Amino acid sequence: MPGQSMPTMMPLVLDTRKARGVSIAFDLAVQGGPRLAVVIDGGTVTVTRDAPPRAYDCRITAAPTAFLLVSFRRTPVWKAIARGRIRAGGRRPWRALQLSKLIASP
């Protein structure tokens, strides 16, 4: 389940070189799991379960399989969006695309 592994795994897969100088906050809701706050600031990432109230740049809602396939670059994000399996909203929904660029591919 993403809510249990992401707080541990995200700091390990963040591309710190690409994340340097980036400040962005995501409200991530993977269906069937808890809401997560993913905050990237200055080359580090913090993932918190049960996203606390704050001004998020973007809210990402995703089906678990689509999120996993896009995260591991097995499916293009545009395909998951077209099928309605991943949606972005909030103040700056276009910043959702930035998240995948900041994560190193296994």
Coordinates of C-alpha atoms in Angstrom, one line a residue:
M1 CA 0.0 0.0 0.0
P2 CA 1.5 3.4 -1.0
G3 CA 0.6 5.0 2.3
Q4 CA 2.9 2.7 4.2
S5 CA 5.8 2.5 1.9
M6 CA 6.0 6.0 0.4
P7 CA 7.1 7.9 3.5
T8 CA 10.2 5.6 3.6
M9 CA 10.8 5.1 -0.2
M10 CA 10.3 8.6 -1.6
P11 CA 13.4 10.1 0.1
L12 CA 15.5 7.2 -1.4
V13 CA 14.3 7.7 -5.0
L14 CA 14.3 11.5 -5.1
D15 CA 16.8 12.8 -7.7
T16 CA 18.4 15.4 -5.3
R17 CA 20.3 17.0 -8.2
K18 CA 17.1 17.8 -10.1
A19 CA 15.2 18.7 -6.9
R20 CA 17.8 21.3 -5.8
G21 CA 16.1 24.7 -5.8
V22 CA 12.6 23.2 -6.2
S23 CA 9.9 24.1 -3.7
I24 CA 6.6 22.3 -4.3
A25 CA 3.8 20.6 -2.2
F26 CA 1.5 17.8 -3.4
D27 CA -1.6 16.4 -1.8
L28 CA -1.5 12.8 -3.1
A29 CA -4.6 10.6 -2.9
V30 CA -4.1 7.1 -4.1
Q31 CA -7.5 5.3 -4.1
G32 CA -7.9 2.9 -1.2
G33 CA -5.0 4.5 0.8
P34 CA -4.4 7.5 3.0
R35 CA -3.9 11.0 1.7
L36 CA -0.2 11.9 1.6
A37 CA 1.5 15.2 1.8
V38 CA 4.6 15.2 -0.5
V39 CA 6.7 18.3 0.1
I40 CA 9.9 18.8 -1.9
D41 CA 12.0 21.7 -0.8
G42 CA 15.6 22.4 -1.6
G43 CA 16.7 18.9 -2.6
T44 CA 14.8 17.0 0.1
V45 CA 11.4 15.3 0.3
T46 CA 9.1 14.8 3.2
V47 CA 6.1 12.5 3.0
T48 CA 3.4 12.7 5.7
R49 CA 0.4 10.4 6.0
D50 CA -3.0 12.0 6.3
A51 CA -2.1 15.2 4.5
P52 CA -2.3 18.0 7.0
P53 CA -4.1 21.3 6.0
R54 CA -1.9 23.7 4.1
A55 CA -1.7 25.4 0.8
Y56 CA -0.8 22.7 -1.7
D57 CA 0.4 23.5 -5.2
C58 CA -1.3 20.4 -6.7
R59 CA -3.7 17.6 -5.7
I60 CA -3.1 14.3 -7.5
T61 CA -5.7 11.6 -7.4
A62 CA -4.7 8.2 -8.8
A63 CA -5.7 4.6 -9.1
P64 CA -3.0 2.5 -7.3
T65 CA -2.0 0.4 -10.4
A66 CA -1.8 3.5 -12.6
F67 CA 0.3 5.4 -10.1
L68 CA 2.7 2.5 -9.7
L69 CA 3.0 2.0 -13.5
V70 CA 3.6 5.7 -14.1
S71 CA 6.0 5.9 -11.2
F72 CA 8.2 3.1 -12.5
R73 CA 7.9 4.5 -16.1
R74 CA 6.1 1.4 -17.4
T75 CA 3.2 3.5 -18.7
P76 CA 3.3 7.0 -20.1
V77 CA 1.5 9.5 -17.8
W78 CA -0.6 10.8 -20.7
K79 CA -2.1 7.3 -21.2
A80 CA -3.1 7.1 -17.5
I81 CA -4.6 10.6 -17.7
A82 CA -6.5 9.8 -20.9
R83 CA -8.0 6.7 -19.3
G84 CA -9.1 8.7 -16.2
R85 CA -6.8 6.8 -13.9
I86 CA -4.8 9.9 -12.8
R87 CA -6.1 13.4 -12.3
A88 CA -4.5 16.6 -11.2
G89 CA -6.2 19.6 -9.7
G90 CA -5.6 22.4 -7.3
R91 CA -3.9 25.8 -7.6
R92 CA -1.2 24.6 -10.0
P93 CA -2.3 21.3 -11.6
W94 CA 0.4 21.5 -14.3
R95 CA 3.0 21.0 -11.6
A96 CA 1.9 17.3 -11.2
L97 CA 4.1 16.5 -14.2
Q98 CA 7.1 17.8 -12.4
L99 CA 6.8 15.1 -9.7
S100 CA 7.7 12.3 -12.1
K101 CA 10.7 14.2 -13.3
L102 CA 12.1 14.5 -9.8
I103 CA 11.9 10.7 -9.1
A104 CA 14.8 8.5 -10.2
S105 CA 13.7 5.6 -12.3
P106 CA 14.6 2.1 -10.9

